[in-house]
């Protein structure tokens, strides 16, 4: 997450120097709608870039909690807090090594072939 924060911050900083009207307008809209740019960046990374699977349900809950704590730590004032994102589909309990045990061609074509 820390590496992605550097990338996002660098991109947003670059937008200010490009003098592109479309990108500048989008950045201004982000700044207007979000009191904290750091909070916005962290929330975007958590909701759109971080995914994980663990076989232990407890581990996934701890990971979600740590992400939420990292997000809240970005806010310097209470006014900067926004609703926490739903990351139940980003961090899930399961076994990623097993995969599909058996796939029938007729089942696959029937659901996705149309």
Short mmCIF file of N, CA and C in Angstrom, two decimals:
data_model
loop_
_atom_site.label_atom_id
_atom_site.label_comp_id
_atom_site.label_asym_id
_atom_site.label_seq_id
_atom_site.Cartn_x
_atom_site.Cartn_y
_atom_site.Cartn_z
N UNK A 1 0.82 -1.18 0.00
CA UNK A 1 0.00 0.00 0.00
C UNK A 1 0.87 1.25 0.00
N UNK A 2 1.97 1.21 0.72
CA UNK A 2 2.84 2.39 0.81
C UNK A 2 3.43 2.74 -0.55
N UNK A 3 3.83 1.74 -1.32
CA UNK A 3 4.37 2.00 -2.65
C UNK A 3 3.32 2.62 -3.56
N UNK A 4 2.10 2.12 -3.49
CA UNK A 4 1.03 2.69 -4.29
C UNK A 4 0.70 4.11 -3.87
N UNK A 5 0.82 4.42 -2.59
CA UNK A 5 0.58 5.79 -2.13
C UNK A 5 1.59 6.73 -2.76
N UNK A 6 2.85 6.30 -2.87
CA UNK A 6 3.87 7.13 -3.53
C UNK A 6 3.53 7.35 -5.00
N UNK A 7 3.07 6.30 -5.66
CA UNK A 7 2.72 6.39 -7.08
C UNK A 7 1.53 7.33 -7.28
N UNK A 8 0.47 7.14 -6.51
CA UNK A 8 -0.71 8.01 -6.61
C UNK A 8 -0.33 9.47 -6.34
N UNK A 9 0.43 9.70 -5.29
CA UNK A 9 0.83 11.07 -4.94
C UNK A 9 1.66 11.70 -6.05
N UNK A 10 2.56 10.93 -6.62
CA UNK A 10 3.39 11.45 -7.71
C UNK A 10 2.53 11.80 -8.93
N UNK A 11 1.55 10.94 -9.23
CA UNK A 11 0.68 11.22 -10.37
C UNK A 11 -0.17 12.47 -10.14
N UNK A 12 -0.72 12.60 -8.95
CA UNK A 12 -1.52 13.78 -8.65
C UNK A 12 -0.66 15.04 -8.67
N UNK A 13 0.58 14.93 -8.20
CA UNK A 13 1.50 16.06 -8.26
C UNK A 13 1.86 16.42 -9.69
N UNK A 14 2.02 15.43 -10.53
CA UNK A 14 2.35 15.66 -11.93
C UNK A 14 1.21 16.36 -12.66
N UNK A 15 -0.03 16.04 -12.30
CA UNK A 15 -1.19 16.67 -12.94
C UNK A 15 -1.14 18.18 -12.76
N UNK A 16 -0.71 18.63 -11.59
CA UNK A 16 -0.64 20.06 -11.32
C UNK A 16 0.33 20.77 -12.26
N UNK A 17 1.36 20.08 -12.72
CA UNK A 17 2.38 20.70 -13.57
C UNK A 17 2.14 20.50 -15.06
N UNK A 18 1.22 19.62 -15.42
CA UNK A 18 0.98 19.34 -16.85
C UNK A 18 0.17 20.43 -17.54
N UNK A 19 -0.63 21.14 -16.78
CA UNK A 19 -1.50 22.19 -17.33
C UNK A 19 -2.51 21.63 -18.33
N UNK A 20 -2.96 20.40 -18.09
CA UNK A 20 -4.01 19.80 -18.91
C UNK A 20 -5.35 20.16 -18.26
N UNK A 21 -6.22 20.79 -19.01
CA UNK A 21 -7.48 21.28 -18.45
C UNK A 21 -8.35 20.16 -17.89
N UNK A 22 -8.45 19.05 -18.60
CA UNK A 22 -9.30 17.94 -18.17
C UNK A 22 -8.78 17.33 -16.87
N UNK A 23 -7.48 17.05 -16.83
CA UNK A 23 -6.90 16.45 -15.62
C UNK A 23 -6.94 17.42 -14.45
N UNK A 24 -6.68 18.69 -14.71
CA UNK A 24 -6.71 19.68 -13.64
C UNK A 24 -8.12 19.82 -13.08
N UNK A 25 -9.12 19.80 -13.95
CA UNK A 25 -10.51 19.88 -13.49
C UNK A 25 -10.88 18.67 -12.63
N UNK A 26 -10.42 17.50 -13.04
CA UNK A 26 -10.69 16.28 -12.26
C UNK A 26 -10.01 16.35 -10.90
N UNK A 27 -8.78 16.84 -10.86
CA UNK A 27 -8.07 16.98 -9.59
C UNK A 27 -8.76 17.99 -8.69
N UNK A 28 -9.23 19.08 -9.24
CA UNK A 28 -9.94 20.08 -8.45
C UNK A 28 -11.24 19.51 -7.89
N UNK A 29 -11.91 18.68 -8.68
CA UNK A 29 -13.14 18.04 -8.21
C UNK A 29 -12.85 17.11 -7.04
N UNK A 30 -11.74 16.36 -7.14
CA UNK A 30 -11.35 15.46 -6.05
C UNK A 30 -11.05 16.28 -4.79
N UNK A 31 -10.29 17.36 -4.93
CA UNK A 31 -9.95 18.19 -3.77
C UNK A 31 -11.19 18.83 -3.15
N UNK A 32 -12.16 19.19 -3.99
CA UNK A 32 -13.39 19.82 -3.49
C UNK A 32 -14.26 18.82 -2.73
N UNK A 33 -14.33 17.56 -3.22
CA UNK A 33 -15.21 16.56 -2.63
C UNK A 33 -14.58 15.79 -1.48
N UNK A 34 -13.28 15.90 -1.30
CA UNK A 34 -12.59 15.13 -0.26
C UNK A 34 -11.69 16.08 0.55
N UNK A 35 -11.98 16.25 1.82
CA UNK A 35 -11.20 17.19 2.64
C UNK A 35 -9.72 16.83 2.76
N UNK A 36 -9.40 15.54 2.70
CA UNK A 36 -8.01 15.10 2.84
C UNK A 36 -7.60 14.31 1.61
N UNK A 37 -6.59 14.80 0.91
CA UNK A 37 -6.11 14.11 -0.28
C UNK A 37 -5.44 12.78 0.09
N UNK A 38 -4.74 12.75 1.22
CA UNK A 38 -4.11 11.51 1.68
C UNK A 38 -5.15 10.45 2.00
N UNK A 39 -6.25 10.86 2.64
CA UNK A 39 -7.34 9.93 2.94
C UNK A 39 -7.95 9.41 1.64
N UNK A 40 -8.17 10.30 0.67
CA UNK A 40 -8.73 9.90 -0.62
C UNK A 40 -7.83 8.88 -1.33
N UNK A 41 -6.53 9.14 -1.35
CA UNK A 41 -5.58 8.24 -2.01
C UNK A 41 -5.61 6.87 -1.34
N UNK A 42 -5.55 6.85 -0.02
CA UNK A 42 -5.55 5.58 0.71
C UNK A 42 -6.84 4.81 0.48
N UNK A 43 -7.96 5.52 0.49
CA UNK A 43 -9.25 4.86 0.26
C UNK A 43 -9.32 4.28 -1.16
N UNK A 44 -8.83 5.01 -2.14
CA UNK A 44 -8.80 4.52 -3.52
C UNK A 44 -7.95 3.26 -3.65
N UNK A 45 -6.80 3.27 -3.00
CA UNK A 45 -5.91 2.10 -3.06
C UNK A 45 -6.57 0.90 -2.40
N UNK A 46 -7.16 1.10 -1.23
CA UNK A 46 -7.80 -0.01 -0.51
C UNK A 46 -8.95 -0.59 -1.32
N UNK A 47 -9.76 0.26 -1.92
CA UNK A 47 -10.95 -0.23 -2.62
C UNK A 47 -10.68 -0.72 -4.04
N UNK A 48 -9.63 -0.22 -4.69
CA UNK A 48 -9.43 -0.56 -6.10
C UNK A 48 -8.13 -1.29 -6.43
N UNK A 49 -7.21 -1.41 -5.47
CA UNK A 49 -5.92 -2.02 -5.80
C UNK A 49 -5.49 -3.17 -4.90
N UNK A 50 -6.06 -3.30 -3.74
CA UNK A 50 -5.61 -4.34 -2.82
C UNK A 50 -6.63 -5.48 -2.74
N UNK A 51 -6.14 -6.68 -2.98
CA UNK A 51 -6.98 -7.87 -2.94
C UNK A 51 -6.20 -8.98 -2.24
N UNK A 52 -6.92 -9.88 -1.58
CA UNK A 52 -6.23 -10.98 -0.94
C UNK A 52 -7.17 -12.09 -0.53
N UNK A 53 -6.59 -13.27 -0.41
CA UNK A 53 -7.33 -14.46 0.03
C UNK A 53 -6.46 -15.17 1.06
N UNK A 54 -7.10 -15.61 2.13
CA UNK A 54 -6.39 -16.40 3.14
C UNK A 54 -7.33 -17.50 3.59
N UNK A 55 -6.76 -18.65 3.91
CA UNK A 55 -7.57 -19.79 4.31
C UNK A 55 -8.18 -19.59 5.70
N UNK A 56 -7.56 -18.72 6.50
CA UNK A 56 -8.07 -18.47 7.85
C UNK A 56 -8.96 -17.22 7.84
N UNK A 57 -10.20 -17.39 8.22
CA UNK A 57 -11.14 -16.26 8.25
C UNK A 57 -10.66 -15.18 9.22
N UNK A 58 -10.02 -15.59 10.32
CA UNK A 58 -9.52 -14.61 11.29
C UNK A 58 -8.46 -13.71 10.67
N UNK A 59 -7.62 -14.28 9.82
CA UNK A 59 -6.57 -13.50 9.17
C UNK A 59 -7.15 -12.45 8.24
N UNK A 60 -8.22 -12.80 7.54
CA UNK A 60 -8.84 -11.82 6.65
C UNK A 60 -9.48 -10.68 7.44
N UNK A 61 -10.07 -11.01 8.58
CA UNK A 61 -10.67 -9.96 9.41
C UNK A 61 -9.60 -9.03 9.98
N UNK A 62 -8.47 -9.59 10.36
CA UNK A 62 -7.36 -8.77 10.86
C UNK A 62 -6.83 -7.88 9.74
N UNK A 63 -6.72 -8.41 8.54
CA UNK A 63 -6.24 -7.62 7.40
C UNK A 63 -7.19 -6.46 7.12
N UNK A 64 -8.50 -6.73 7.15
CA UNK A 64 -9.48 -5.66 6.93
C UNK A 64 -9.36 -4.59 8.01
N UNK A 65 -9.22 -5.03 9.25
CA UNK A 65 -9.09 -4.09 10.36
C UNK A 65 -7.84 -3.22 10.20
N UNK A 66 -6.74 -3.82 9.82
CA UNK A 66 -5.50 -3.06 9.63
C UNK A 66 -5.65 -2.04 8.50
N UNK A 67 -6.35 -2.43 7.44
CA UNK A 67 -6.57 -1.48 6.35
C UNK A 67 -7.44 -0.32 6.80
N UNK A 68 -8.49 -0.62 7.57
CA UNK A 68 -9.35 0.45 8.08
C UNK A 68 -8.58 1.37 9.03
N UNK A 69 -7.73 0.79 9.87
CA UNK A 69 -6.93 1.61 10.78
C UNK A 69 -5.95 2.49 10.01
N UNK A 70 -5.35 1.95 8.97
CA UNK A 70 -4.46 2.74 8.13
C UNK A 70 -5.21 3.88 7.47
N UNK A 71 -6.44 3.62 7.07
CA UNK A 71 -7.26 4.66 6.44
C UNK A 71 -7.61 5.76 7.44
N UNK A 72 -8.05 5.37 8.61
CA UNK A 72 -8.43 6.36 9.63
C UNK A 72 -7.21 7.16 10.09
N UNK A 73 -6.05 6.53 10.12
CA UNK A 73 -4.83 7.23 10.54
C UNK A 73 -4.44 8.34 9.57
N UNK A 74 -4.95 8.30 8.34
CA UNK A 74 -4.64 9.35 7.36
C UNK A 74 -5.35 10.65 7.66
N UNK A 75 -6.43 10.59 8.39
CA UNK A 75 -7.20 11.80 8.71
C UNK A 75 -6.57 12.51 9.89
N UNK A 76 -6.38 13.81 9.74
CA UNK A 76 -5.82 14.60 10.83
C UNK A 76 -6.91 15.19 11.70
N UNK A 77 -8.11 15.40 11.11
CA UNK A 77 -9.24 15.96 11.84
C UNK A 77 -10.45 15.07 11.62
N UNK A 78 -11.39 15.13 12.53
CA UNK A 78 -12.61 14.33 12.42
C UNK A 78 -13.37 14.67 11.14
N UNK A 79 -13.33 15.92 10.72
CA UNK A 79 -14.04 16.36 9.53
C UNK A 79 -13.53 15.69 8.26
N UNK A 80 -12.30 15.19 8.29
CA UNK A 80 -11.72 14.54 7.12
C UNK A 80 -12.17 13.10 6.93
N UNK A 81 -12.79 12.53 7.96
CA UNK A 81 -13.23 11.14 7.87
C UNK A 81 -14.42 11.01 6.93
N UNK A 82 -14.41 9.96 6.15
CA UNK A 82 -15.49 9.62 5.24
C UNK A 82 -15.96 8.22 5.61
N UNK A 83 -17.12 7.80 5.11
CA UNK A 83 -17.56 6.42 5.39
C UNK A 83 -16.51 5.40 4.95
N UNK A 84 -16.37 4.36 5.75
CA UNK A 84 -15.40 3.32 5.41
C UNK A 84 -15.92 2.51 4.22
N UNK A 85 -15.02 2.13 3.31
CA UNK A 85 -15.45 1.36 2.14
C UNK A 85 -15.76 -0.09 2.50
N UNK A 86 -16.57 -0.71 1.69
CA UNK A 86 -16.87 -2.13 1.85
C UNK A 86 -15.80 -2.92 1.10
N UNK A 87 -14.97 -3.64 1.83
CA UNK A 87 -13.90 -4.41 1.19
C UNK A 87 -14.09 -5.91 1.40
N UNK A 88 -15.34 -6.32 1.59
CA UNK A 88 -15.62 -7.74 1.78
C UNK A 88 -15.27 -8.56 0.54
N UNK A 89 -15.31 -7.96 -0.64
CA UNK A 89 -14.96 -8.69 -1.85
C UNK A 89 -13.48 -8.53 -2.21
N UNK A 90 -12.78 -7.63 -1.53
CA UNK A 90 -11.35 -7.45 -1.76
C UNK A 90 -10.52 -8.44 -0.94
N UNK A 91 -10.90 -8.63 0.30
CA UNK A 91 -10.19 -9.52 1.22
C UNK A 91 -11.18 -10.61 1.62
N UNK A 92 -10.88 -11.84 1.23
CA UNK A 92 -11.83 -12.93 1.45
C UNK A 92 -11.15 -14.15 2.05
N UNK A 93 -11.93 -14.93 2.77
CA UNK A 93 -11.45 -16.21 3.29
C UNK A 93 -11.71 -17.28 2.24
N UNK A 94 -10.72 -18.11 2.00
CA UNK A 94 -10.87 -19.19 1.03
C UNK A 94 -9.52 -19.81 0.74
N UNK A 95 -9.54 -20.83 -0.09
CA UNK A 95 -8.31 -21.51 -0.48
C UNK A 95 -8.05 -21.23 -1.94
N UNK A 96 -7.10 -20.38 -2.21
CA UNK A 96 -6.82 -19.99 -3.58
C UNK A 96 -6.03 -21.04 -4.35
N UNK A 97 -5.51 -22.05 -3.66
CA UNK A 97 -4.72 -23.08 -4.34
C UNK A 97 -5.57 -24.18 -4.95
N UNK A 98 -6.78 -24.37 -4.44
CA UNK A 98 -7.63 -25.46 -4.93
C UNK A 98 -8.28 -25.09 -6.26
N UNK A 99 -8.90 -23.93 -6.33
CA UNK A 99 -9.57 -23.53 -7.56
C UNK A 99 -10.79 -24.38 -7.83
N UNK A 100 -11.19 -24.45 -9.09
CA UNK A 100 -12.33 -25.27 -9.48
C UNK A 100 -11.90 -26.73 -9.54
N UNK A 101 -12.64 -27.59 -8.89
CA UNK A 101 -12.29 -29.01 -8.87
C UNK A 101 -12.65 -29.69 -10.18
N UNK A 102 -13.81 -29.35 -10.74
CA UNK A 102 -14.26 -30.00 -11.96
C UNK A 102 -15.16 -29.02 -12.72
N UNK A 103 -14.89 -28.86 -13.99
CA UNK A 103 -15.70 -27.96 -14.81
C UNK A 103 -16.26 -28.76 -15.97
N UNK A 104 -17.57 -28.74 -16.09
CA UNK A 104 -18.24 -29.40 -17.20
C UNK A 104 -18.37 -28.39 -18.34
N UNK A 105 -18.01 -28.82 -19.56
CA UNK A 105 -18.12 -27.92 -20.70
C UNK A 105 -19.55 -27.42 -20.90
N UNK A 106 -20.51 -28.28 -20.67
CA UNK A 106 -21.90 -27.88 -20.88
C UNK A 106 -22.33 -26.84 -19.84
N UNK A 107 -21.86 -26.98 -18.60
CA UNK A 107 -22.19 -25.98 -17.57
C UNK A 107 -21.58 -24.63 -17.91
N UNK A 108 -20.34 -24.64 -18.34
CA UNK A 108 -19.65 -23.39 -18.65
C UNK A 108 -20.31 -22.69 -19.84
N UNK A 109 -20.57 -23.44 -20.92
CA UNK A 109 -21.16 -22.84 -22.10
C UNK A 109 -22.59 -22.38 -21.84
N UNK A 110 -23.30 -23.08 -21.01
CA UNK A 110 -24.67 -22.71 -20.72
C UNK A 110 -24.79 -21.40 -19.98
N UNK A 111 -23.84 -21.13 -19.09
CA UNK A 111 -23.89 -19.90 -18.30
C UNK A 111 -23.24 -18.73 -19.00
N UNK A 112 -22.14 -18.98 -19.70
CA UNK A 112 -21.35 -17.87 -20.22
C UNK A 112 -21.30 -17.82 -21.73
N UNK A 113 -21.84 -18.80 -22.41
CA UNK A 113 -21.70 -18.86 -23.85
C UNK A 113 -22.68 -18.00 -24.62
N UNK A 114 -23.63 -17.41 -23.96
CA UNK A 114 -24.65 -16.65 -24.69
C UNK A 114 -24.29 -15.19 -24.80
#
